[in-house]
Amino acid sequence: MAHLAKTIRKRMFGGDSAWAYAFIAVALVVFALFTAYPVINAFMISFQDYKPLGSTYIGIDNYINSLNDALFWKSVKNTIVYTVLTVPVSLLLSFAIAILILPLRKWMQTMFKAVYYLPAVASGVALSVVWLWIFDPLQSGIMNQLVGFFGGSNQNWLGTSATSMFSLVFMAWLSSHGTSIIIYLAALLGIDNSYYEAAELDGASFMQKIRFIVLPFLKPTTLFLLVTGIIGSFQVFQNAYLMTGGGPDNATTMVGLLIFNNAFKYFEFGEASAQALVLTLIIAVISFVQFKFLGNDVEY
């Protein structure tokens, strides 16, 4: 028995195993400090009237207040509208661009990947400043110049409820798709050429190859990008904060911006934590539904 225990200890902690545990421990410490601890702390704060010098336990009042808050549900509606309008278009554009890049030579693929990925490494603030200039309500704004070319009048794109959400959606459509393009391109390069050769022997057209070869093989990639895209869209904050501040009349207030305002503008940390956890639950349910109904035949 003692010999068996010694053998197990040697296999678990001897040789390279000790180094493996050491490297895993670093990742676990980082995860515990910067992910697990904030989540647990937010959960505890959500049941408190949080004050830096003395909090009061108030049960589920923060959750009740959030669920009875009309602005919270309006922000959820705005976030859903933004997600529905941006994520599918983003996937379609990324897929189309990846298909167009695929037949090119290696150096041209690299060049296009670098060009499309460049906005992802640029400062979000700098990009927002550029877009503020594009949506400038004066005649100098590019959008107003474009509308004027077709005979339209100047629009206050970010300053009216009718156009502010469209402006953020339009910005998302034309913003960075570099990561999705690179992932789609990697998945396309992973498809064996023998499938295309067999399809050509059968006289398949370009669209038939897309439908019967490319789309089935790219289903795991599309599901991954769809899930991560929806999660990222539900957490959108930067664009609304920098471009409109949530206005006008809260027409572009997203859930992420509402949580930020409650926490750092009105110092309602308890209610902000409750809303953040409700948002987490909504994202978890949507992700579960996607995997349940779209991922049954997907293998990774």
PDB file of C-alpha atoms in Angstrom:
ATOM      1  CA  MET A   1       0.000   0.000   0.000  1.00  0.00           C
ATOM      2  CA  ALA A   2       2.775   2.374   0.937  1.00  0.00           C
ATOM      3  CA  HIS A   3       4.579   1.490  -2.275  1.00  0.00           C
ATOM      4  CA  LEU A   4       1.435   2.261  -4.289  1.00  0.00           C
ATOM      5  CA  ALA A   5       1.022   5.653  -2.605  1.00  0.00           C
ATOM      6  CA  LYS A   6       4.678   6.451  -3.269  1.00  0.00           C
ATOM      7  CA  THR A   7       4.262   5.533  -6.925  1.00  0.00           C
ATOM      8  CA  ILE A   8       1.175   7.752  -7.247  1.00  0.00           C
ATOM      9  CA  ARG A   9       2.951  10.703  -5.593  1.00  0.00           C
ATOM     10  CA  LYS A  10       5.941  10.217  -7.887  1.00  0.00           C
ATOM     11  CA  ARG A  11       3.759  10.178 -11.005  1.00  0.00           C
ATOM     12  CA  MET A  12       1.720  13.189  -9.869  1.00  0.00           C
ATOM     13  CA  PHE A  13       4.480  15.431  -8.578  1.00  0.00           C
ATOM     14  CA  GLY A  14       7.714  13.988  -9.941  1.00  0.00           C
ATOM     15  CA  GLY A  15       9.604  15.011 -13.078  1.00  0.00           C
ATOM     16  CA  ASP A  16       7.718  17.230 -15.536  1.00  0.00           C
ATOM     17  CA  SER A  17       4.477  16.977 -13.562  1.00  0.00           C
ATOM     18  CA  ALA A  18       5.726  19.472 -10.989  1.00  0.00           C
ATOM     19  CA  TRP A  19       6.455  22.006 -13.728  1.00  0.00           C
ATOM     20  CA  ALA A  20       3.038  21.382 -15.254  1.00  0.00           C
ATOM     21  CA  TYR A  21       1.322  22.087 -11.921  1.00  0.00           C
ATOM     22  CA  ALA A  22       3.468  25.208 -11.485  1.00  0.00           C
ATOM     23  CA  PHE A  23       2.406  26.624 -14.856  1.00  0.00           C
ATOM     24  CA  ILE A  24      -1.248  25.721 -14.231  1.00  0.00           C
ATOM     25  CA  ALA A  25      -1.050  27.387 -10.822  1.00  0.00           C
ATOM     26  CA  VAL A  26      -0.079  30.699 -12.425  1.00  0.00           C
ATOM     27  CA  ALA A  27      -3.132  30.605 -14.680  1.00  0.00           C
ATOM     28  CA  LEU A  28      -5.344  29.589 -11.756  1.00  0.00           C
ATOM     29  CA  VAL A  29      -4.104  32.485  -9.624  1.00  0.00           C
ATOM     30  CA  VAL A  30      -4.755  34.971 -12.456  1.00  0.00           C
ATOM     31  CA  PHE A  31      -8.205  33.470 -13.020  1.00  0.00           C
ATOM     32  CA  ALA A  32      -9.016  33.574  -9.310  1.00  0.00           C
ATOM     33  CA  LEU A  33      -7.894  37.196  -8.877  1.00  0.00           C
ATOM     34  CA  PHE A  34      -9.286  38.770 -12.022  1.00  0.00           C
ATOM     35  CA  THR A  35     -12.319  36.604 -12.886  1.00  0.00           C
ATOM     36  CA  ALA A  36     -13.613  34.475 -10.019  1.00  0.00           C
ATOM     37  CA  TYR A  37     -13.132  37.041  -7.252  1.00  0.00           C
ATOM     38  CA  PRO A  38     -14.884  39.946  -9.096  1.00  0.00           C
ATOM     39  CA  VAL A  39     -17.820  37.687 -10.014  1.00  0.00           C
ATOM     40  CA  ILE A  40     -18.231  36.400  -6.440  1.00  0.00           C
ATOM     41  CA  ASN A  41     -17.820  39.908  -5.050  1.00  0.00           C
ATOM     42  CA  ALA A  42     -20.412  41.306  -7.472  1.00  0.00           C
ATOM     43  CA  PHE A  43     -22.812  38.547  -6.427  1.00  0.00           C
ATOM     44  CA  MET A  44     -22.403  39.514  -2.773  1.00  0.00           C
ATOM     45  CA  ILE A  45     -22.703  43.259  -3.478  1.00  0.00           C
ATOM     46  CA  SER A  46     -25.920  42.678  -5.442  1.00  0.00           C
ATOM     47  CA  PHE A  47     -27.656  41.863  -2.117  1.00  0.00           C
ATOM     48  CA  GLN A  48     -26.390  44.993  -0.392  1.00  0.00           C
ATOM     49  CA  ASP A  49     -26.971  48.724  -0.303  1.00  0.00           C
ATOM     50  CA  TYR A  50     -23.253  49.100  -0.926  1.00  0.00           C
ATOM     51  CA  LYS A  51     -21.364  51.887   0.788  1.00  0.00           C
ATOM     52  CA  PRO A  52     -17.549  52.064   0.954  1.00  0.00           C
ATOM     53  CA  LEU A  53     -17.645  52.630   4.721  1.00  0.00           C
ATOM     54  CA  GLY A  54     -20.462  50.293   5.646  1.00  0.00           C
ATOM     55  CA  SER A  55     -22.897  48.286   3.505  1.00  0.00           C
ATOM     56  CA  THR A  56     -26.383  47.130   4.475  1.00  0.00           C
ATOM     57  CA  TYR A  57     -27.868  43.770   3.538  1.00  0.00           C
ATOM     58  CA  ILE A  58     -31.172  44.369   1.704  1.00  0.00           C
ATOM     59  CA  GLY A  59     -31.891  40.931   0.216  1.00  0.00           C
ATOM     60  CA  ILE A  60     -33.190  40.872  -3.345  1.00  0.00           C
ATOM     61  CA  ASP A  61     -34.333  44.525  -3.414  1.00  0.00           C
ATOM     62  CA  ASN A  62     -31.714  45.422  -6.030  1.00  0.00           C
ATOM     63  CA  TYR A  63     -33.041  42.684  -8.322  1.00  0.00           C
ATOM     64  CA  ILE A  64     -36.658  43.782  -7.762  1.00  0.00           C
ATOM     65  CA  ASN A  65     -35.763  47.426  -8.454  1.00  0.00           C
ATOM     66  CA  SER A  66     -33.923  46.442 -11.639  1.00  0.00           C
ATOM     67  CA  LEU A  67     -36.746  44.272 -12.943  1.00  0.00           C
ATOM     68  CA  ASN A  68     -39.269  47.059 -12.221  1.00  0.00           C
ATOM     69  CA  ASP A  69     -37.094  49.706 -13.851  1.00  0.00           C
ATOM     70  CA  ALA A  70     -38.460  50.765 -17.259  1.00  0.00           C
ATOM     71  CA  LEU A  71     -35.037  52.076 -18.273  1.00  0.00           C
ATOM     72  CA  PHE A  72     -33.474  48.663 -17.629  1.00  0.00           C
ATOM     73  CA  TRP A  73     -35.926  46.959 -19.988  1.00  0.00           C
ATOM     74  CA  LYS A  74     -35.495  49.724 -22.556  1.00  0.00           C
ATOM     75  CA  SER A  75     -31.737  49.154 -22.443  1.00  0.00           C
ATOM     76  CA  VAL A  76     -32.323  45.403 -22.898  1.00  0.00           C
ATOM     77  CA  LYS A  77     -34.558  46.146 -25.896  1.00  0.00           C
ATOM     78  CA  ASN A  78     -31.943  48.495 -27.375  1.00  0.00           C
ATOM     79  CA  THR A  79     -29.256  45.849 -26.891  1.00  0.00           C
ATOM     80  CA  ILE A  80     -31.376  43.157 -28.557  1.00  0.00           C
ATOM     81  CA  VAL A  81     -32.147  45.445 -31.528  1.00  0.00           C
ATOM     82  CA  TYR A  82     -28.451  46.287 -31.864  1.00  0.00           C
ATOM     83  CA  THR A  83     -27.496  42.597 -31.685  1.00  0.00           C
ATOM     84  CA  VAL A  84     -30.091  41.443 -34.205  1.00  0.00           C
ATOM     85  CA  LEU A  85     -29.048  44.141 -36.696  1.00  0.00           C
ATOM     86  CA  THR A  86     -25.273  43.790 -36.329  1.00  0.00           C
ATOM     87  CA  VAL A  87     -24.274  40.171 -35.655  1.00  0.00           C
ATOM     88  CA  PRO A  88     -25.820  38.464 -38.744  1.00  0.00           C
ATOM     89  CA  VAL A  89     -24.525  41.208 -41.061  1.00  0.00           C
ATOM     90  CA  SER A  90     -21.079  40.966 -39.487  1.00  0.00           C
ATOM     91  CA  LEU A  91     -20.992  37.187 -40.044  1.00  0.00           C
ATOM     92  CA  LEU A  92     -22.187  37.548 -43.644  1.00  0.00           C
ATOM     93  CA  LEU A  93     -19.610  40.241 -44.469  1.00  0.00           C
ATOM     94  CA  SER A  94     -16.782  38.278 -42.829  1.00  0.00           C
ATOM     95  CA  PHE A  95     -17.735  35.113 -44.710  1.00  0.00           C
ATOM     96  CA  ALA A  96     -18.025  36.925 -48.045  1.00  0.00           C
ATOM     97  CA  ILE A  97     -14.666  38.688 -47.631  1.00  0.00           C
ATOM     98  CA  ALA A  98     -12.970  35.419 -46.593  1.00  0.00           C
ATOM     99  CA  ILE A  99     -14.379  33.706 -49.713  1.00  0.00           C
ATOM    100  CA  LEU A 100     -13.041  36.538 -51.877  1.00  0.00           C
ATOM    101  CA  ILE A 101      -9.587  36.392 -50.272  1.00  0.00           C
ATOM    102  CA  LEU A 102      -9.248  32.595 -50.416  1.00  0.00           C
ATOM    103  CA  PRO A 103      -8.281  32.206 -54.125  1.00  0.00           C
ATOM    104  CA  LEU A 104      -5.605  34.921 -53.920  1.00  0.00           C
ATOM    105  CA  ARG A 105      -1.893  34.294 -53.652  1.00  0.00           C
ATOM    106  CA  LYS A 106      -0.335  33.862 -50.226  1.00  0.00           C
ATOM    107  CA  TRP A 107       1.191  37.358 -50.028  1.00  0.00           C
ATOM    108  CA  MET A 108      -2.060  38.954 -51.112  1.00  0.00           C
ATOM    109  CA  GLN A 109      -3.989  36.976 -48.475  1.00  0.00           C
ATOM    110  CA  THR A 110      -1.536  38.216 -45.847  1.00  0.00           C
ATOM    111  CA  MET A 111      -1.889  41.795 -47.053  1.00  0.00           C
ATOM    112  CA  PHE A 112      -5.696  41.726 -46.955  1.00  0.00           C
ATOM    113  CA  LYS A 113      -5.715  40.022 -43.527  1.00  0.00           C
ATOM    114  CA  ALA A 114      -3.432  42.759 -42.187  1.00  0.00           C
ATOM    115  CA  VAL A 115      -5.585  45.508 -43.718  1.00  0.00           C
ATOM    116  CA  TYR A 116      -8.853  44.120 -42.338  1.00  0.00           C
ATOM    117  CA  TYR A 117      -7.330  43.364 -38.920  1.00  0.00           C
ATOM    118  CA  LEU A 118      -5.764  46.818 -38.558  1.00  0.00           C
ATOM    119  CA  PRO A 119      -8.877  48.451 -36.970  1.00  0.00           C
ATOM    120  CA  ALA A 120      -8.851  45.742 -34.277  1.00  0.00           C
ATOM    121  CA  VAL A 121      -5.500  46.975 -32.953  1.00  0.00           C
ATOM    122  CA  ALA A 122      -6.358  50.668 -33.300  1.00  0.00           C
ATOM    123  CA  SER A 123      -7.597  52.627 -30.318  1.00  0.00           C
ATOM    124  CA  GLY A 124     -11.362  52.522 -29.929  1.00  0.00           C
ATOM    125  CA  VAL A 125     -11.334  56.155 -28.858  1.00  0.00           C
ATOM    126  CA  ALA A 126      -9.470  57.182 -32.030  1.00  0.00           C
ATOM    127  CA  LEU A 127     -11.923  55.244 -34.198  1.00  0.00           C
ATOM    128  CA  SER A 128     -14.845  56.854 -32.396  1.00  0.00           C
ATOM    129  CA  VAL A 129     -13.403  60.316 -33.067  1.00  0.00           C
ATOM    130  CA  VAL A 130     -13.241  59.479 -36.761  1.00  0.00           C
ATOM    131  CA  TRP A 131     -16.838  58.256 -36.726  1.00  0.00           C
ATOM    132  CA  LEU A 132     -17.945  61.401 -34.870  1.00  0.00           C
ATOM    133  CA  TRP A 133     -16.514  63.365 -37.773  1.00  0.00           C
ATOM    134  CA  ILE A 134     -18.306  61.095 -40.279  1.00  0.00           C
ATOM    135  CA  PHE A 135     -21.619  61.668 -38.470  1.00  0.00           C
ATOM    136  CA  ASP A 136     -20.998  65.397 -37.987  1.00  0.00           C
ATOM    137  CA  PRO A 137     -24.408  67.146 -38.216  1.00  0.00           C
ATOM    138  CA  LEU A 138     -22.881  69.965 -40.252  1.00  0.00           C
ATOM    139  CA  GLN A 139     -22.386  69.844 -43.993  1.00  0.00           C
ATOM    140  CA  SER A 140     -18.736  68.903 -43.425  1.00  0.00           C
ATOM    141  CA  GLY A 141     -19.746  65.448 -42.162  1.00  0.00           C
ATOM    142  CA  ILE A 142     -19.177  62.668 -44.690  1.00  0.00           C
ATOM    143  CA  MET A 143     -22.640  61.174 -44.164  1.00  0.00           C
ATOM    144  CA  ASN A 144     -24.291  64.528 -44.772  1.00  0.00           C
ATOM    145  CA  GLN A 145     -22.144  65.077 -47.862  1.00  0.00           C
ATOM    146  CA  LEU A 146     -23.237  61.657 -49.116  1.00  0.00           C
ATOM    147  CA  VAL A 147     -26.891  62.394 -48.397  1.00  0.00           C
ATOM    148  CA  GLY A 148     -26.516  65.841 -49.992  1.00  0.00           C
ATOM    149  CA  PHE A 149     -25.127  64.210 -53.160  1.00  0.00           C
ATOM    150  CA  PHE A 150     -28.462  62.432 -53.556  1.00  0.00           C
ATOM    151  CA  GLY A 151     -30.448  65.566 -52.807  1.00  0.00           C
ATOM    152  CA  GLY A 152     -31.109  64.988 -49.102  1.00  0.00           C
ATOM    153  CA  SER A 153     -30.796  67.529 -46.307  1.00  0.00           C
ATOM    154  CA  ASN A 154     -28.405  67.541 -43.356  1.00  0.00           C
ATOM    155  CA  GLN A 155     -29.207  65.087 -40.571  1.00  0.00           C
ATOM    156  CA  ASN A 156     -28.225  65.150 -36.912  1.00  0.00           C
ATOM    157  CA  TRP A 157     -27.315  61.479 -37.051  1.00  0.00           C
ATOM    158  CA  LEU A 158     -26.349  61.005 -33.420  1.00  0.00           C
ATOM    159  CA  GLY A 159     -28.618  63.679 -31.964  1.00  0.00           C
ATOM    160  CA  THR A 160     -32.088  62.393 -32.845  1.00  0.00           C
ATOM    161  CA  SER A 161     -33.859  59.230 -31.696  1.00  0.00           C
ATOM    162  CA  ALA A 162     -34.819  58.319 -35.253  1.00  0.00           C
ATOM    163  CA  THR A 163     -31.246  57.977 -36.516  1.00  0.00           C
ATOM    164  CA  SER A 164     -28.977  57.462 -33.479  1.00  0.00           C
ATOM    165  CA  MET A 165     -29.424  53.676 -33.249  1.00  0.00           C
ATOM    166  CA  PHE A 166     -29.032  53.325 -37.021  1.00  0.00           C
ATOM    167  CA  SER A 167     -25.798  55.319 -36.782  1.00  0.00           C
ATOM    168  CA  LEU A 168     -24.336  52.930 -34.193  1.00  0.00           C
ATOM    169  CA  VAL A 169     -25.454  49.917 -36.238  1.00  0.00           C
ATOM    170  CA  PHE A 170     -23.963  51.401 -39.416  1.00  0.00           C
ATOM    171  CA  MET A 171     -20.724  52.018 -37.541  1.00  0.00           C
ATOM    172  CA  ALA A 172     -20.669  48.365 -36.418  1.00  0.00           C
ATOM    173  CA  TRP A 173     -21.314  47.154 -39.970  1.00  0.00           C
ATOM    174  CA  LEU A 174     -18.287  48.991 -41.309  1.00  0.00           C
ATOM    175  CA  SER A 175     -16.017  48.509 -38.314  1.00  0.00           C
ATOM    176  CA  SER A 176     -13.518  45.772 -37.709  1.00  0.00           C
ATOM    177  CA  HIS A 177     -14.355  42.282 -38.923  1.00  0.00           C
ATOM    178  CA  GLY A 178     -10.701  41.256 -39.005  1.00  0.00           C
ATOM    179  CA  THR A 179     -10.878  38.556 -36.349  1.00  0.00           C
ATOM    180  CA  SER A 180     -13.901  36.868 -37.940  1.00  0.00           C
ATOM    181  CA  ILE A 181     -12.320  37.044 -41.398  1.00  0.00           C
ATOM    182  CA  ILE A 182      -9.121  35.403 -40.193  1.00  0.00           C
ATOM    183  CA  ILE A 183     -11.035  32.637 -38.386  1.00  0.00           C
ATOM    184  CA  TYR A 184     -13.230  31.997 -41.444  1.00  0.00           C
ATOM    185  CA  LEU A 185     -10.173  31.987 -43.715  1.00  0.00           C
ATOM    186  CA  ALA A 186      -8.386  29.463 -41.490  1.00  0.00           C
ATOM    187  CA  ALA A 187     -11.465  27.230 -41.551  1.00  0.00           C
ATOM    188  CA  LEU A 188     -11.712  27.513 -45.357  1.00  0.00           C
ATOM    189  CA  LEU A 189      -8.060  26.545 -45.769  1.00  0.00           C
ATOM    190  CA  GLY A 190      -8.756  23.461 -43.646  1.00  0.00           C
ATOM    191  CA  ILE A 191     -11.239  22.022 -46.161  1.00  0.00           C
ATOM    192  CA  ASP A 192      -9.621  19.259 -48.233  1.00  0.00           C
ATOM    193  CA  ASN A 193      -9.303  20.135 -51.950  1.00  0.00           C
ATOM    194  CA  SER A 194     -10.532  16.658 -52.885  1.00  0.00           C
ATOM    195  CA  TYR A 195     -14.084  17.770 -52.056  1.00  0.00           C
ATOM    196  CA  TYR A 196     -13.851  20.652 -54.546  1.00  0.00           C
ATOM    197  CA  GLU A 197     -12.258  18.380 -57.175  1.00  0.00           C
ATOM    198  CA  ALA A 198     -15.025  15.804 -56.786  1.00  0.00           C
ATOM    199  CA  ALA A 199     -17.640  18.554 -57.047  1.00  0.00           C
ATOM    200  CA  GLU A 200     -16.043  19.893 -60.249  1.00  0.00           C
ATOM    201  CA  LEU A 201     -16.098  16.404 -61.772  1.00  0.00           C
ATOM    202  CA  ASP A 202     -19.825  16.316 -61.030  1.00  0.00           C
ATOM    203  CA  GLY A 203     -20.267  19.718 -62.689  1.00  0.00           C
ATOM    204  CA  ALA A 204     -21.134  21.614 -59.502  1.00  0.00           C
ATOM    205  CA  SER A 205     -21.452  25.363 -59.781  1.00  0.00           C
ATOM    206  CA  PHE A 206     -19.800  27.879 -57.464  1.00  0.00           C
ATOM    207  CA  MET A 207     -22.963  28.335 -55.403  1.00  0.00           C
ATOM    208  CA  GLN A 208     -23.465  24.556 -55.156  1.00  0.00           C
ATOM    209  CA  LYS A 209     -19.931  24.201 -53.766  1.00  0.00           C
ATOM    210  CA  ILE A 210     -20.717  26.910 -51.231  1.00  0.00           C
ATOM    211  CA  ARG A 211     -23.991  25.266 -50.203  1.00  0.00           C
ATOM    212  CA  PHE A 212     -22.972  21.606 -50.105  1.00  0.00           C
ATOM    213  CA  ILE A 213     -19.275  21.799 -49.149  1.00  0.00           C
ATOM    214  CA  VAL A 214     -18.302  25.104 -47.588  1.00  0.00           C
ATOM    215  CA  LEU A 215     -21.318  25.842 -45.393  1.00  0.00           C
ATOM    216  CA  PRO A 216     -21.508  22.359 -43.773  1.00  0.00           C
ATOM    217  CA  PHE A 217     -17.761  22.369 -43.038  1.00  0.00           C
ATOM    218  CA  LEU A 218     -17.929  25.900 -41.647  1.00  0.00           C
ATOM    219  CA  LYS A 219     -20.894  25.251 -39.372  1.00  0.00           C
ATOM    220  CA  PRO A 220     -18.740  24.834 -36.208  1.00  0.00           C
ATOM    221  CA  THR A 221     -16.879  28.049 -37.062  1.00  0.00           C
ATOM    222  CA  THR A 222     -20.116  29.918 -37.752  1.00  0.00           C
ATOM    223  CA  LEU A 223     -21.637  28.691 -34.487  1.00  0.00           C
ATOM    224  CA  PHE A 224     -18.546  29.802 -32.570  1.00  0.00           C
ATOM    225  CA  LEU A 225     -18.569  33.261 -34.191  1.00  0.00           C
ATOM    226  CA  LEU A 226     -22.335  33.565 -33.684  1.00  0.00           C
ATOM    227  CA  VAL A 227     -22.129  32.760 -29.963  1.00  0.00           C
ATOM    228  CA  THR A 228     -19.124  34.989 -29.312  1.00  0.00           C
ATOM    229  CA  GLY A 229     -20.583  37.741 -31.506  1.00  0.00           C
ATOM    230  CA  ILE A 230     -23.862  37.805 -29.574  1.00  0.00           C
ATOM    231  CA  ILE A 231     -22.017  37.765 -26.250  1.00  0.00           C
ATOM    232  CA  GLY A 232     -19.822  40.666 -27.383  1.00  0.00           C
ATOM    233  CA  SER A 233     -22.810  42.573 -28.744  1.00  0.00           C
ATOM    234  CA  PHE A 234     -24.736  42.200 -25.470  1.00  0.00           C
ATOM    235  CA  GLN A 235     -21.709  43.639 -23.689  1.00  0.00           C
ATOM    236  CA  VAL A 236     -21.305  46.587 -26.068  1.00  0.00           C
ATOM    237  CA  PHE A 237     -20.381  49.712 -24.166  1.00  0.00           C
ATOM    238  CA  GLN A 238     -17.653  51.719 -25.852  1.00  0.00           C
ATOM    239  CA  ASN A 239     -19.546  52.807 -28.966  1.00  0.00           C
ATOM    240  CA  ALA A 240     -22.646  53.963 -27.097  1.00  0.00           C
ATOM    241  CA  TYR A 241     -20.603  55.693 -24.387  1.00  0.00           C
ATOM    242  CA  LEU A 242     -18.287  57.578 -26.737  1.00  0.00           C
ATOM    243  CA  MET A 243     -20.661  58.297 -29.618  1.00  0.00           C
ATOM    244  CA  THR A 244     -23.978  59.183 -27.964  1.00  0.00           C
ATOM    245  CA  GLY A 245     -23.626  58.740 -24.208  1.00  0.00           C
ATOM    246  CA  GLY A 246     -26.823  56.674 -24.388  1.00  0.00           C
ATOM    247  CA  GLY A 247     -28.935  59.505 -25.796  1.00  0.00           C
ATOM    248  CA  PRO A 248     -30.964  61.062 -27.080  1.00  0.00           C
ATOM    249  CA  ASP A 249     -33.792  60.146 -24.710  1.00  0.00           C
ATOM    250  CA  ASN A 250     -31.955  56.865 -23.901  1.00  0.00           C
ATOM    251  CA  ALA A 251     -32.507  55.681 -27.476  1.00  0.00           C
ATOM    252  CA  THR A 252     -29.005  54.149 -27.528  1.00  0.00           C
ATOM    253  CA  THR A 253     -28.623  53.204 -23.862  1.00  0.00           C
ATOM    254  CA  MET A 254     -27.344  49.628 -23.876  1.00  0.00           C
ATOM    255  CA  VAL A 255     -27.300  47.369 -20.834  1.00  0.00           C
ATOM    256  CA  GLY A 256     -23.533  47.711 -20.451  1.00  0.00           C
ATOM    257  CA  LEU A 257     -23.772  51.508 -20.459  1.00  0.00           C
ATOM    258  CA  LEU A 258     -26.662  51.463 -17.968  1.00  0.00           C
ATOM    259  CA  ILE A 259     -24.636  49.264 -15.586  1.00  0.00           C
ATOM    260  CA  PHE A 260     -21.655  51.600 -15.932  1.00  0.00           C
ATOM    261  CA  ASN A 261     -23.786  54.682 -15.231  1.00  0.00           C
ATOM    262  CA  ASN A 262     -25.422  53.116 -12.176  1.00  0.00           C
ATOM    263  CA  ALA A 263     -22.056  52.074 -10.753  1.00  0.00           C
ATOM    264  CA  PHE A 264     -19.742  54.963 -11.540  1.00  0.00           C
ATOM    265  CA  LYS A 265     -22.115  57.882 -12.207  1.00  0.00           C
ATOM    266  CA  TYR A 266     -24.810  57.341  -9.564  1.00  0.00           C
ATOM    267  CA  PHE A 267     -22.710  55.100  -7.249  1.00  0.00           C
ATOM    268  CA  GLU A 268     -25.489  52.485  -7.022  1.00  0.00           C
ATOM    269  CA  PHE A 269     -23.057  49.589  -6.942  1.00  0.00           C
ATOM    270  CA  GLY A 270     -25.584  47.116  -5.563  1.00  0.00           C
ATOM    271  CA  GLU A 271     -28.127  47.731  -8.307  1.00  0.00           C
ATOM    272  CA  ALA A 272     -25.392  47.761 -10.958  1.00  0.00           C
ATOM    273  CA  SER A 273     -24.134  44.376  -9.714  1.00  0.00           C
ATOM    274  CA  ALA A 274     -27.666  42.960  -9.802  1.00  0.00           C
ATOM    275  CA  GLN A 275     -28.150  44.196 -13.379  1.00  0.00           C
ATOM    276  CA  ALA A 276     -24.770  42.762 -14.391  1.00  0.00           C
ATOM    277  CA  LEU A 277     -25.760  39.357 -13.036  1.00  0.00           C
ATOM    278  CA  VAL A 278     -29.145  39.517 -14.786  1.00  0.00           C
ATOM    279  CA  LEU A 279     -27.268  40.327 -18.012  1.00  0.00           C
ATOM    280  CA  THR A 280     -25.008  37.319 -17.367  1.00  0.00           C
ATOM    281  CA  LEU A 281     -28.071  35.112 -16.948  1.00  0.00           C
ATOM    282  CA  ILE A 282     -29.613  36.420 -20.197  1.00  0.00           C
ATOM    283  CA  ILE A 283     -26.377  35.745 -22.106  1.00  0.00           C
ATOM    284  CA  ALA A 284     -26.087  32.260 -20.584  1.00  0.00           C
ATOM    285  CA  VAL A 285     -29.661  31.376 -21.597  1.00  0.00           C
ATOM    286  CA  ILE A 286     -29.171  32.658 -25.164  1.00  0.00           C
ATOM    287  CA  SER A 287     -25.864  30.753 -25.493  1.00  0.00           C
ATOM    288  CA  PHE A 288     -27.493  27.569 -24.179  1.00  0.00           C
ATOM    289  CA  VAL A 289     -30.348  27.886 -26.692  1.00  0.00           C
ATOM    290  CA  GLN A 290     -27.878  28.384 -29.547  1.00  0.00           C
ATOM    291  CA  PHE A 291     -25.849  25.308 -28.615  1.00  0.00           C
ATOM    292  CA  LYS A 292     -29.037  23.307 -28.014  1.00  0.00           C
ATOM    293  CA  PHE A 293     -30.682  23.992 -31.379  1.00  0.00           C
ATOM    294  CA  LEU A 294     -27.724  24.768 -33.638  1.00  0.00           C
ATOM    295  CA  GLY A 295     -24.916  22.663 -32.215  1.00  0.00           C
ATOM    296  CA  ASN A 296     -26.422  19.176 -32.103  1.00  0.00           C
ATOM    297  CA  ASP A 297     -24.516  17.954 -35.154  1.00  0.00           C
ATOM    298  CA  VAL A 298     -21.400  20.049 -34.578  1.00  0.00           C
ATOM    299  CA  GLU A 299     -18.190  18.283 -33.607  1.00  0.00           C
ATOM    300  CA  TYR A 300     -15.072  20.098 -32.397  1.00  0.00           C
TER     301      TYR A 300
END
